[in-house]
Structures are given as C-alpha cells and as structure tokens.
PDB file of C-alpha atoms and ligand atoms in Angstrom:
ATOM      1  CA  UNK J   1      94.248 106.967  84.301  1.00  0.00           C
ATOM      2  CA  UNK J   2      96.732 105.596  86.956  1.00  0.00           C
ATOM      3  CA  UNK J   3      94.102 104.269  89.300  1.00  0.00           C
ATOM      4  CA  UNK J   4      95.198 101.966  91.567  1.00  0.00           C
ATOM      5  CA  UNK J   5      92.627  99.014  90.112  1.00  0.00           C
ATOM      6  CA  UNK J   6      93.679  99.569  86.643  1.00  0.00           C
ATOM      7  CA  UNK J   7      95.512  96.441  85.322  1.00  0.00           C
ATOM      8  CA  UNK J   8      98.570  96.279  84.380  1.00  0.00           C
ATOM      9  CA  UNK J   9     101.360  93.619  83.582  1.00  0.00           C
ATOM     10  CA  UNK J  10     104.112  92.382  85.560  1.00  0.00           C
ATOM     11  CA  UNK J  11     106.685  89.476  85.705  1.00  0.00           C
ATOM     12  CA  UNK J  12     104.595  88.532  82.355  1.00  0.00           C
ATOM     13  CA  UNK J  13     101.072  88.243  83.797  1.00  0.00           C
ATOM     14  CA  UNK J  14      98.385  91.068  84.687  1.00  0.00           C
ATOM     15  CA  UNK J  15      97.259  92.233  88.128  1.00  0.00           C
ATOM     16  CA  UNK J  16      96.334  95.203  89.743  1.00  0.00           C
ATOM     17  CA  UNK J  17      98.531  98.341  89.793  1.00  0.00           C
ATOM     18  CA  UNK J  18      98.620  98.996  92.985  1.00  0.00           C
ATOM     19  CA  UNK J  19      99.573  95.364  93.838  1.00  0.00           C
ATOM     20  CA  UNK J  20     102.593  95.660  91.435  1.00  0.00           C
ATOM     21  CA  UNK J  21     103.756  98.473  92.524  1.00  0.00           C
ATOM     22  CA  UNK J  22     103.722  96.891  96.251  1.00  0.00           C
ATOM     23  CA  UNK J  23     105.585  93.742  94.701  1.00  0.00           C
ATOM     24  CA  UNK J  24     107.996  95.985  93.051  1.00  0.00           C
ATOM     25  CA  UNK J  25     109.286  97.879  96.346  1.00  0.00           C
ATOM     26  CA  UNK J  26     109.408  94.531  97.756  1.00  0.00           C
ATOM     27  CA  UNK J  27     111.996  93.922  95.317  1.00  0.00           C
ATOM     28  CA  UNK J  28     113.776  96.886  96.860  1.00  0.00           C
ATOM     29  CA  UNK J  29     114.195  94.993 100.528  1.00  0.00           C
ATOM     30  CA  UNK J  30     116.686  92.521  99.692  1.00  0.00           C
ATOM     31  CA  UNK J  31     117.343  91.868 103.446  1.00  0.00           C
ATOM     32  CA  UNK J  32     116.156  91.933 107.181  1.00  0.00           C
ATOM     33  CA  UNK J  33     117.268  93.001 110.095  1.00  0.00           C
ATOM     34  CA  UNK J  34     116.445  91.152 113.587  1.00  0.00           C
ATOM     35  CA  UNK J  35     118.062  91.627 117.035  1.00  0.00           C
ATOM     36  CA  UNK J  36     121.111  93.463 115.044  1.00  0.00           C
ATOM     37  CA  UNK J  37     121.761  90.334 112.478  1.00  0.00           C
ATOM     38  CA  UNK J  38     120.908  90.863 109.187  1.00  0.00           C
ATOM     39  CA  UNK J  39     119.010  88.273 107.044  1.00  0.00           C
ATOM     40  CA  UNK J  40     118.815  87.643 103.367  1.00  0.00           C
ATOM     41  CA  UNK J  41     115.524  87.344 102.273  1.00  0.00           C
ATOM     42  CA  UNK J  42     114.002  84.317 100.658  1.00  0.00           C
ATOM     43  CA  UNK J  43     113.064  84.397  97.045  1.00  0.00           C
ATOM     44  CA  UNK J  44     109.960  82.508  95.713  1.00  0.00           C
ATOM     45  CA  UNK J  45     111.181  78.829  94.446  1.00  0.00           C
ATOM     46  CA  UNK J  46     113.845  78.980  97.285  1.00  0.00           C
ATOM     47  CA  UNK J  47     111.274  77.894 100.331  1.00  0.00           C
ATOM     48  CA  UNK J  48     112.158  74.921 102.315  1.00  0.00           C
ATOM     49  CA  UNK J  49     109.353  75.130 104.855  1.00  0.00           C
ATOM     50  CA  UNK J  50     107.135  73.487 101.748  1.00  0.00           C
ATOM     51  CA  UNK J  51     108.006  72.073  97.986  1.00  0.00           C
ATOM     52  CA  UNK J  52     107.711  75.134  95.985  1.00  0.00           C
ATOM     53  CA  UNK J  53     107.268  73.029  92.982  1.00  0.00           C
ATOM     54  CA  UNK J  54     105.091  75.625  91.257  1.00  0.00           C
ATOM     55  CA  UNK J  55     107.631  78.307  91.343  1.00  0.00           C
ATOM     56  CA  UNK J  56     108.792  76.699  88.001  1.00  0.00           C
ATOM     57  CA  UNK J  57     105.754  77.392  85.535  1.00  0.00           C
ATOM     58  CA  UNK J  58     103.341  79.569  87.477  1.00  0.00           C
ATOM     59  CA  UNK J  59     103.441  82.096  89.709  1.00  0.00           C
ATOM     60  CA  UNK J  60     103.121  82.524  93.502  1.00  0.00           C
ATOM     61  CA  UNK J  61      99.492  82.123  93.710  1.00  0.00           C
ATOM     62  CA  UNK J  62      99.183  84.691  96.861  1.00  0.00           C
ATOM     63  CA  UNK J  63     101.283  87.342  95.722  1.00  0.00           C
ATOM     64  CA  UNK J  64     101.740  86.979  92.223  1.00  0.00           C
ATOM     65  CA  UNK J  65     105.744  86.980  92.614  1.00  0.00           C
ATOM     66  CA  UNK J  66     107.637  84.756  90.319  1.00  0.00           C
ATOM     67  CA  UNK J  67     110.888  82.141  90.130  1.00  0.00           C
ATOM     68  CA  UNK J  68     113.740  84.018  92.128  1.00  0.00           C
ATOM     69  CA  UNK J  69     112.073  87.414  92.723  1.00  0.00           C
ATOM     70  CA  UNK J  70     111.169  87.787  96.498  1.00  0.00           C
ATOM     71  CA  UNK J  71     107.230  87.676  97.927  1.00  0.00           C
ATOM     72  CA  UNK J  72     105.019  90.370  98.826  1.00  0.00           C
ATOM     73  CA  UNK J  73     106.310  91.708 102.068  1.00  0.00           C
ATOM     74  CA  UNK J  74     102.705  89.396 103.985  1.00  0.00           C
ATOM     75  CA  UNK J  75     102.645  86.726 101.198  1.00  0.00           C
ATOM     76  CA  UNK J  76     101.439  83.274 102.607  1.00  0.00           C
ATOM     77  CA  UNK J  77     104.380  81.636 101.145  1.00  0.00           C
ATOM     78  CA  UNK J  78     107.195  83.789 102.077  1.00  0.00           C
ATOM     79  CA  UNK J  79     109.339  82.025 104.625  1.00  0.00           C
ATOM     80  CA  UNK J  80     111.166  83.649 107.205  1.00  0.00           C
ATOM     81  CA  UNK J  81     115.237  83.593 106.922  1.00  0.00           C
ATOM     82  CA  UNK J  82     115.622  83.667 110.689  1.00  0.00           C
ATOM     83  CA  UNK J  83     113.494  81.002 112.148  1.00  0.00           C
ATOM     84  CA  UNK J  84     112.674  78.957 108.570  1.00  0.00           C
ATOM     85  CA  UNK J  85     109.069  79.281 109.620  1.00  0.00           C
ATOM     86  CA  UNK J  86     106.354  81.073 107.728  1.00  0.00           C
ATOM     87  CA  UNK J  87     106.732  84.219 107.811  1.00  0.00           C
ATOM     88  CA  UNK J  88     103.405  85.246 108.314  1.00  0.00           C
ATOM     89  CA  UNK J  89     102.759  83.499 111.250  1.00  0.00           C
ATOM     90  CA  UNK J  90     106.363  83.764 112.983  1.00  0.00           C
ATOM     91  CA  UNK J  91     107.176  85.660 115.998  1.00  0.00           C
ATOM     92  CA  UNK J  92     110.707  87.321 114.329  1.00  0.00           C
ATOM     93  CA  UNK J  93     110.031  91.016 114.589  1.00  0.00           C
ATOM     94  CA  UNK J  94     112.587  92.786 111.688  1.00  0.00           C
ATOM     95  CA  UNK J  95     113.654  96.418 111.865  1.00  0.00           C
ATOM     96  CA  UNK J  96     110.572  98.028 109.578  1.00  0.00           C
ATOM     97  CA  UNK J  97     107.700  95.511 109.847  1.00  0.00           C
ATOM     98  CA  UNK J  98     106.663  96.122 113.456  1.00  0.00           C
ATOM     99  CA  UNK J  99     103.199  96.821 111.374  1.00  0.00           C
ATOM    100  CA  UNK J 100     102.602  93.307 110.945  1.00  0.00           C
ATOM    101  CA  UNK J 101     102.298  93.486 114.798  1.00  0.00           C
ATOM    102  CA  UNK J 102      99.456  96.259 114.323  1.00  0.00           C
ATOM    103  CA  UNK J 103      97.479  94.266 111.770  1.00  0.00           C
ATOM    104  CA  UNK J 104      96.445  91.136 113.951  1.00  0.00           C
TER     105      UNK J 104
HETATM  106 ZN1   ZN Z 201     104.044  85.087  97.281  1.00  0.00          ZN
HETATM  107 ZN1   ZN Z 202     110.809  83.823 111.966  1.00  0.00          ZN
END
C-alpha cells in the first residue's frame, strides 16, 4: 500500500508513484529565480531550443509531463527560461536547485 513503485495514473497515463508525486510538486514551481530576476518556467510543448512536436499526442518521453504542464525539475527536455539552453546542461544556477550542482 502506498509504496513508492506502485503504479498509479497521472495526466491520463500510468507511472510510478513516486515519480508523480515528483511531477506534481513540480507543478508547484511555477517560476525561477537567478541573480535576483525571476523567470517563468517553460511548459512542455512551449520549447524553442527543439520542435516539441510530440507535446501534441504523447507525452514527454523523459518525464512523463504533458501539453502545457511544466517538466520534471532534471527532465532532458526542459529548457531553461534564462539562457534558452537546456536546462540540464546550462550553467544558470536558480535560487533552490544548487543540488543539480551536487549531482554531477
Ligand atoms: Zn519532460
Ligand atoms: Zn540557462
């Protein structure tokens, strides 16, 4: 019951629990913060760094995100509003992720 593997359903396709409930409080962060400016965040179909013609009938295939919701806060495919550059792979450093910087 509740374990973090069981499946569940969200934006109308299943995946693990734990990973929705990480896409979820993504939701929650609507913007970033950088060097005192504050930056909407990008939702998936919205990209310009590629063609996100996908976003239209199937889901981000990293993160599982769909049409107009935002990515998983490390999601391949989430591009950064400050530099228009992957986010991933960026050097932006927003208020609250400096754990990306721990990760490498
Ligand atoms: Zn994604
Ligand atoms: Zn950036």
């Amino acid at each position: 019951m509740n374990a973090p593997d069981d499946i569940v359903e969200l934006y109308g396709h299943r995946m693990r629990r734990d990973w929705a409930e990480a896409l979820q409080e993504a939701q929650d962060e609507t913007h970033l913060v950088c060097e005192g400016e504050v930056y909407p965040k990008i939702a998936y179909g919205d990209e310009t760094f590629r063609t996100p013609v996908e976003a239209d009938h199937e889901p981000c295939r990293h993160c599982g995100t769909i049409k107009g919701k935002f990515h998983w806060h490390a999601c391949d495919y989430e591009q950064c509003p400050r530099c228009g550059g992957q986010m991933m792979s960026c050097d932006c450093e927003f208020v609250g992720h400096e754990w990306r910087e721990e990760e490498a």
